[in-house]
XYZ file of C-alpha atoms in Angstrom:
448
model
C -125.849 105.371 -13.818
C -123.711 107.039 -16.059
C -124.999 110.455 -15.960
C -122.530 111.625 -13.040
C -119.332 110.337 -14.977
C -120.506 112.094 -18.100
C -121.055 115.264 -16.389
C -117.708 115.168 -14.787
C -116.075 114.567 -18.056
C -117.930 117.612 -19.565
C -116.988 119.782 -16.636
C -113.324 118.520 -17.149
C -113.328 119.445 -20.887
C -114.858 122.901 -20.101
C -112.118 123.697 -17.576
C -109.419 122.471 -19.758
C -110.823 124.529 -22.654
C -110.973 127.622 -20.530
C -107.315 126.897 -19.416
C -106.243 126.409 -22.976
C -107.912 129.804 -24.219
C -106.746 131.905 -21.170
C -103.078 130.620 -21.219
C -103.030 131.147 -24.994
C -104.189 134.602 -24.861
C -101.610 135.464 -22.010
C -98.998 133.770 -24.152
C -99.824 135.633 -27.359
C -100.186 139.098 -25.640
C -96.756 138.529 -23.835
C -95.095 137.921 -27.223
C -96.893 140.758 -29.156
C -96.332 143.652 -26.797
C -92.816 144.186 -25.588
C -93.627 147.405 -23.448
C -96.404 147.304 -20.907
C -98.348 150.538 -21.088
C -98.102 150.822 -17.215
C -94.266 151.327 -17.690
C -94.468 154.246 -20.007
C -94.902 156.766 -17.405
C -92.040 155.770 -14.837
C -89.285 154.539 -17.174
C -86.611 156.439 -18.651
C -86.433 157.104 -22.495
C -83.254 155.110 -22.908
C -84.818 152.210 -21.219
C -87.863 152.403 -23.586
C -85.512 152.508 -26.352
C -83.570 149.731 -25.366
C -86.337 147.458 -24.988
C -87.993 148.440 -28.457
C -84.659 147.716 -30.122
C -84.128 144.379 -28.546
C -88.043 143.417 -29.049
C -87.627 141.878 -32.410
C -84.863 139.450 -31.402
C -86.632 138.611 -28.185
C -89.789 137.863 -29.954
C -87.841 135.667 -32.292
C -86.124 133.712 -29.558
C -89.511 133.143 -27.921
C -91.033 131.986 -31.227
C -88.143 129.466 -31.622
C -88.717 128.087 -28.274
C -92.145 127.592 -29.045
C -91.407 125.124 -31.678
C -88.826 123.141 -29.539
C -91.289 123.199 -26.594
C -93.985 121.769 -28.748
C -91.514 118.927 -30.113
C -90.339 118.072 -26.630
C -93.814 118.212 -25.137
C -95.289 115.840 -27.670
C -92.485 113.476 -27.088
C -92.885 113.415 -23.167
C -96.609 113.349 -23.236
C -99.536 115.298 -21.505
C -98.299 115.551 -17.990
C -94.992 117.289 -19.019
C -96.871 119.539 -21.471
C -99.338 120.589 -18.718
C -96.390 120.891 -16.185
C -94.470 123.063 -18.521
C -97.361 125.330 -19.196
C -98.215 125.734 -15.531
C -94.702 126.701 -14.869
C -94.388 129.155 -17.773
C -97.658 130.877 -16.960
C -96.481 131.215 -13.284
C -93.166 132.997 -14.469
C -95.322 135.302 -16.740
C -97.471 136.081 -13.751
C -94.256 136.847 -11.596
C -92.936 139.151 -14.435
C -96.332 141.070 -14.490
C -96.215 141.590 -10.894
C -92.636 142.780 -11.066
C -93.170 145.628 -13.583
C -96.366 146.839 -11.790
C -94.238 149.052 -9.820
C -90.900 151.033 -10.323
C -88.423 149.467 -12.788
C -84.745 150.102 -12.216
C -82.544 150.975 -15.038
C -81.403 148.239 -17.371
C -84.129 145.763 -16.136
C -86.952 146.293 -18.242
C -85.402 144.882 -21.557
C -84.272 141.820 -19.353
C -87.825 141.422 -18.225
C -89.170 141.654 -21.619
C -86.613 138.995 -22.710
C -87.771 136.622 -20.045
C -91.212 137.165 -20.861
C -90.875 136.353 -24.356
C -88.828 133.353 -23.998
C -91.275 132.024 -21.245
C -94.265 132.945 -23.517
C -92.760 130.937 -26.281
C -92.407 127.847 -23.992
C -96.135 128.455 -22.931
C -97.250 128.574 -26.638
C -95.504 125.257 -27.578
C -96.084 123.241 -24.483
C -99.867 124.221 -24.266
C -100.242 123.286 -28.016
C -98.806 119.924 -27.316
C -101.258 119.546 -24.396
C -104.497 120.554 -26.227
C -104.306 120.733 -29.961
C -105.161 117.020 -30.522
C -108.186 117.042 -28.317
C -111.603 118.205 -29.728
C -112.868 121.430 -28.507
C -109.927 121.994 -26.273
C -107.725 122.488 -29.298
C -110.232 124.931 -30.677
C -110.065 126.991 -27.542
C -106.277 126.994 -27.552
C -106.332 128.126 -31.420
C -108.889 130.840 -31.070
C -107.175 132.226 -27.827
C -103.697 132.358 -29.166
C -105.055 134.069 -32.482
C -106.987 136.611 -30.169
C -104.002 137.328 -28.104
C -101.931 137.975 -31.317
C -104.682 140.195 -32.840
C -105.319 142.275 -29.604
C -101.348 142.720 -29.170
C -100.947 143.691 -32.794
C -103.623 146.265 -32.887
C -102.825 148.056 -29.481
C -102.534 151.796 -30.023
C -100.515 154.062 -28.077
C -101.984 155.179 -24.583
C -103.174 158.713 -24.804
C -101.005 161.174 -22.385
C -103.239 162.200 -19.677
C -106.120 160.323 -20.605
C -108.774 159.994 -17.743
C -108.563 156.433 -16.097
C -111.996 154.606 -16.945
C -113.706 152.743 -14.376
C -113.564 149.562 -16.700
C -109.826 149.945 -17.290
C -109.104 147.069 -15.074
C -110.595 144.840 -17.613
C -108.116 145.708 -20.327
C -105.094 147.399 -18.588
C -101.788 146.078 -19.341
C -100.911 143.308 -21.853
C -101.758 140.756 -20.621
C -103.805 142.080 -17.848
C -102.915 140.868 -14.411
C -106.346 139.146 -13.661
C -106.016 137.030 -16.805
C -102.584 135.850 -15.813
C -103.851 134.723 -12.503
C -106.885 132.936 -13.914
C -104.469 131.181 -16.366
C -102.204 129.940 -13.645
C -105.225 128.665 -11.660
C -106.866 126.860 -14.488
C -103.382 125.266 -15.817
C -102.827 124.210 -12.229
C -105.963 122.243 -12.216
C -105.199 120.726 -15.660
C -101.849 119.784 -14.194
C -103.501 118.060 -11.475
C -105.838 116.157 -13.660
C -102.836 114.877 -15.605
C -100.468 114.239 -12.760
C -100.470 110.491 -13.171
C -100.011 110.214 -16.856
C -96.645 108.585 -17.739
C -94.501 110.067 -20.393
C -94.527 108.568 -23.839
C -90.893 108.228 -24.417
C -88.138 107.546 -21.715
C -85.581 110.054 -20.988
C -82.777 107.745 -22.329
C -84.279 107.821 -25.812
C -85.267 111.547 -26.228
C -82.248 112.526 -28.360
C -82.884 109.887 -31.018
C -86.612 110.593 -31.146
C -86.550 114.422 -31.528
C -88.080 115.288 -34.984
C -85.542 117.912 -36.443
C -87.718 118.733 -39.436
C -90.003 121.171 -37.718
C -87.175 122.689 -35.857
C -85.317 123.334 -38.925
C -88.094 124.748 -40.645
C -88.600 127.350 -37.571
C -85.185 128.141 -37.458
C -85.279 128.930 -41.291
C -88.361 130.930 -41.288
C -87.660 132.897 -38.169
C -84.120 133.877 -39.131
C -85.223 134.994 -42.565
C -88.023 136.976 -41.061
C -86.057 138.664 -38.334
C -83.028 139.456 -40.583
C -85.181 141.023 -43.323
C -87.119 143.303 -40.917
C -83.932 144.330 -39.107
C -82.387 145.228 -42.519
C -85.286 146.978 -43.766
C -85.414 149.125 -40.506
C -81.785 150.011 -40.574
C -80.791 150.333 -44.181
C -82.403 151.974 -47.515
C -81.857 149.292 -50.205
C -84.272 151.057 -52.728
C -86.715 149.077 -54.805
C -84.388 146.561 -56.008
C -83.465 145.635 -52.432
C -87.066 145.342 -51.358
C -87.643 143.018 -54.262
C -85.000 140.701 -53.346
C -86.224 140.762 -49.681
C -89.746 139.855 -51.028
C -88.430 137.076 -52.855
C -86.122 135.794 -50.159
C -89.181 135.908 -47.616
C -91.328 134.139 -50.084
C -88.798 131.555 -50.982
C -87.959 130.810 -47.347
C -91.757 130.300 -46.648
C -91.860 127.738 -49.748
C -88.594 125.930 -48.450
C -90.042 125.614 -45.017
C -93.365 124.375 -46.250
C -91.670 121.704 -48.359
C -89.804 120.525 -45.206
C -92.994 119.571 -43.581
C -95.176 116.315 -44.604
C -97.681 116.675 -47.300
C -99.391 120.025 -47.464
C -98.891 120.902 -43.798
C -96.646 123.648 -45.066
C -99.592 125.610 -46.475
C -100.219 127.187 -43.004
C -96.606 128.634 -43.118
C -97.296 130.343 -46.533
C -100.604 131.563 -45.441
C -99.302 132.945 -41.934
C -96.518 134.754 -43.813
C -98.919 136.327 -46.178
C -101.549 137.133 -43.250
C -98.633 138.696 -41.248
C -97.924 141.156 -43.938
C -101.299 142.044 -44.866
C -102.414 142.581 -41.361
C -99.393 144.599 -40.589
C -99.971 146.771 -43.343
C -103.609 147.677 -42.439
C -104.200 150.918 -40.422
C -105.851 149.714 -37.337
C -106.061 152.842 -35.152
C -107.745 154.773 -33.778
C -110.412 152.273 -32.961
C -113.002 152.774 -30.389
C -112.939 150.235 -27.340
C -116.305 148.636 -28.413
C -114.581 147.402 -31.738
C -112.722 144.756 -29.793
C -115.897 142.632 -29.367
C -116.444 142.986 -33.085
C -112.935 141.950 -33.943
C -112.831 138.814 -31.685
C -116.141 137.774 -32.982
C -114.893 138.099 -36.530
C -111.908 135.946 -35.817
C -114.087 133.296 -34.191
C -116.451 133.365 -37.067
C -113.615 133.220 -39.617
C -112.058 130.146 -37.811
C -115.352 128.456 -37.874
C -115.971 129.214 -41.541
C -112.469 127.845 -42.434
C -113.023 124.594 -40.465
C -116.366 124.174 -42.268
C -115.375 125.218 -45.704
C -111.594 124.753 -45.882
C -110.058 126.286 -48.972
C -106.525 127.587 -48.734
C -106.571 129.264 -51.962
C -109.488 131.363 -50.993
C -107.504 132.247 -47.747
C -104.825 133.432 -49.804
C -107.064 135.439 -51.992
C -108.676 137.021 -48.871
C -105.012 138.051 -47.536
C -104.329 139.512 -51.035
C -107.680 141.445 -50.907
C -106.672 142.666 -47.172
C -103.431 143.849 -48.430
C -105.205 145.841 -51.311
C -107.544 147.213 -48.784
C -104.579 148.506 -46.998
C -103.293 150.228 -50.255
C -106.661 151.911 -50.789
C -107.057 153.101 -47.340
C -103.563 153.815 -45.988
C -103.949 157.840 -46.594
C -107.384 158.246 -45.299
C -107.813 155.670 -42.555
C -106.681 157.962 -39.759
C -109.324 160.495 -40.735
C -112.414 158.247 -40.753
C -113.141 156.278 -37.703
C -115.125 153.610 -39.619
C -112.028 152.528 -41.897
C -109.797 151.297 -38.874
C -112.835 149.381 -37.464
C -113.278 147.713 -40.926
C -109.637 146.797 -41.039
C -109.395 145.432 -37.582
C -112.472 143.408 -38.267
C -111.227 142.152 -41.698
C -107.857 141.276 -40.422
C -109.252 139.296 -37.682
C -111.684 137.217 -40.106
C -108.980 136.596 -42.604
C -106.656 135.339 -39.967
C -109.242 133.135 -38.398
C -110.195 131.623 -41.675
C -106.602 131.150 -42.799
C -106.018 129.207 -39.691
C -109.160 127.137 -39.917
C -108.752 126.492 -43.645
C -105.183 125.076 -43.388
C -105.029 123.143 -40.132
C -101.971 120.660 -40.395
C -101.564 117.193 -39.275
C -98.996 117.975 -36.620
C -98.788 120.038 -33.655
C -95.493 121.452 -34.517
C -96.896 122.451 -37.986
C -99.575 124.699 -36.335
C -97.015 126.079 -34.009
C -94.946 127.083 -36.783
C -97.710 128.902 -38.246
C -98.440 130.606 -34.957
C -94.786 131.955 -34.425
C -94.520 133.471 -37.982
C -97.207 135.767 -36.721
C -95.326 136.741 -33.695
C -91.971 137.575 -35.257
C -92.065 141.152 -36.527
C -92.145 141.154 -40.353
C -90.685 143.757 -42.876
C -93.981 145.415 -43.062
C -93.739 146.461 -39.395
C -90.054 147.545 -40.097
C -91.282 149.736 -43.148
C -93.665 151.420 -40.978
C -90.926 151.923 -38.248
C -88.228 152.777 -40.814
C -88.293 156.663 -40.119
C -87.461 155.832 -36.432
C -84.621 153.326 -37.364
C -86.598 150.446 -35.345
C -88.827 147.456 -36.237
C -91.951 149.131 -34.827
C -94.976 150.919 -35.722
C -93.730 153.772 -33.391
C -90.808 154.543 -31.133
C -92.900 152.908 -28.355
C -93.878 150.019 -30.516
C -97.578 150.514 -30.632
C -99.518 151.570 -33.415
C -99.705 155.471 -33.513
C -103.153 156.937 -34.004
C -101.807 160.173 -35.319
C -99.116 158.941 -37.643
C -99.459 159.059 -41.499
C -99.121 156.151 -43.591
C -97.447 155.883 -46.836
C -98.057 153.603 -49.821
C -94.880 151.611 -49.648
C -95.726 149.110 -46.835
C -99.282 147.937 -48.172
C -97.572 147.614 -51.712
C -95.041 145.474 -50.483
C -97.666 143.563 -48.409
C -99.534 143.002 -51.637
C -96.297 141.577 -53.254
C -95.786 139.377 -50.295
C -99.127 137.963 -50.397
C -99.125 137.353 -54.064
C -95.525 135.420 -53.662
C -97.099 133.294 -50.984
C -100.099 132.547 -53.133
C -97.752 131.337 -55.941
C -95.975 129.260 -53.225
C -99.161 127.499 -52.327
C -100.025 126.776 -56.003
C -96.485 125.233 -56.394
C -96.740 123.289 -53.299
C -100.076 121.793 -54.416
C -98.484 120.821 -57.853
C -95.629 119.101 -56.100
C -97.842 117.447 -53.476
C -101.455 117.079 -54.802
C -104.216 116.423 -52.373
C -104.846 112.502 -52.438
C -108.068 110.963 -52.020
C -109.028 110.740 -48.327
C -106.740 113.442 -47.185
C -108.097 115.374 -44.485
C -107.068 118.828 -42.882
C -107.161 118.094 -39.248
C -104.865 117.051 -36.394
C -105.250 113.257 -36.220
C -105.589 111.626 -32.727
C -102.649 109.109 -33.391
C -99.966 108.172 -30.943
C -97.636 111.052 -29.868
C -94.129 111.063 -30.383
C -94.164 110.049 -34.124
C -91.612 111.073 -36.900
C -93.358 114.465 -37.053
C -94.611 115.712 -33.772
């Protein structure tokens, strides 16, 4: 008698998990890739430069809106969260269609800004809709991390390269077919939650907004964006770099202390992982390595959930930065080294987010958006171009040579964040019964 309802419930969970994963991948790619490869052949150099110069601030704006969207969606409830996710994904789909043809002068940077802002809303709203639900929350987390890893490790398109018959599977960022799939699945999720009433009435929204995660996000994103832009534009020397490292690690610790308990551990781990992952030489890599990278990320997340150890995660990020130091001069020569770098980065990222899952949705979103905002390591790699980017076109350059400075700075940042984690554990020791998971308590609490 209960077989049909149980089967329908499982089907609904599978569909919602697919919606969470596809929507998260679309959001991650939209935030990480400021310039669609399809536009590089029919856009002026001035337009490309303008887009690249505005990319860090656009990404930071989208990241900040992700935190705000997560907080408000948690207050209003699942229906508003699914509705905001569906609308944001639809706008991203319209933008993807709009830039598939010729783009007029001055519009590409505007479209990129709209994409970043909309993708940020999608990140936060979809997190509020899915993270507290077993299975669906895992699909969202793995999906957003996959989108970020893929977007970070994209290499510059080769000029005059032959069009592969399979290019439609991965062309553009995000690919058009994935955006369509996300919109359809999110529409189904919205239909299923259409009758759910909001948690808090509109008249009490202002008094119920938890400002702590918003303040922590504003602090971190301001520091990350400012240090990266200053690193790209000015040469402060060794003393200046040391000060920037201290400011970045100090800001991560302060933001971590703003969150309840040890939820801020993820902020420190995300800061360290973003620096170490950006220092690794990930190109050139063969197309088949993507499957290995994504499998390593999922395996790392599973390992982190089964054996959570934030200090181990911090040690892995430091080891990843040391690997970047040892291979920065030869990674472009040996194809195996970038493949190892991509795989190791994905595993460490997955383990870090699995080992330090915060109690709140906004805490998880804070960790995610730190990965999105370009850090000072990316600025060091683009310092010769005067931009925050791996190359003048933002993508990692397979033919570029790497110096020792970016990975050495990454090692320093990871060590600073590790000390921050130790200090956080001293100030807020783990109590008996403390569990690292998103609890299923009522929405709209003091910390959303």
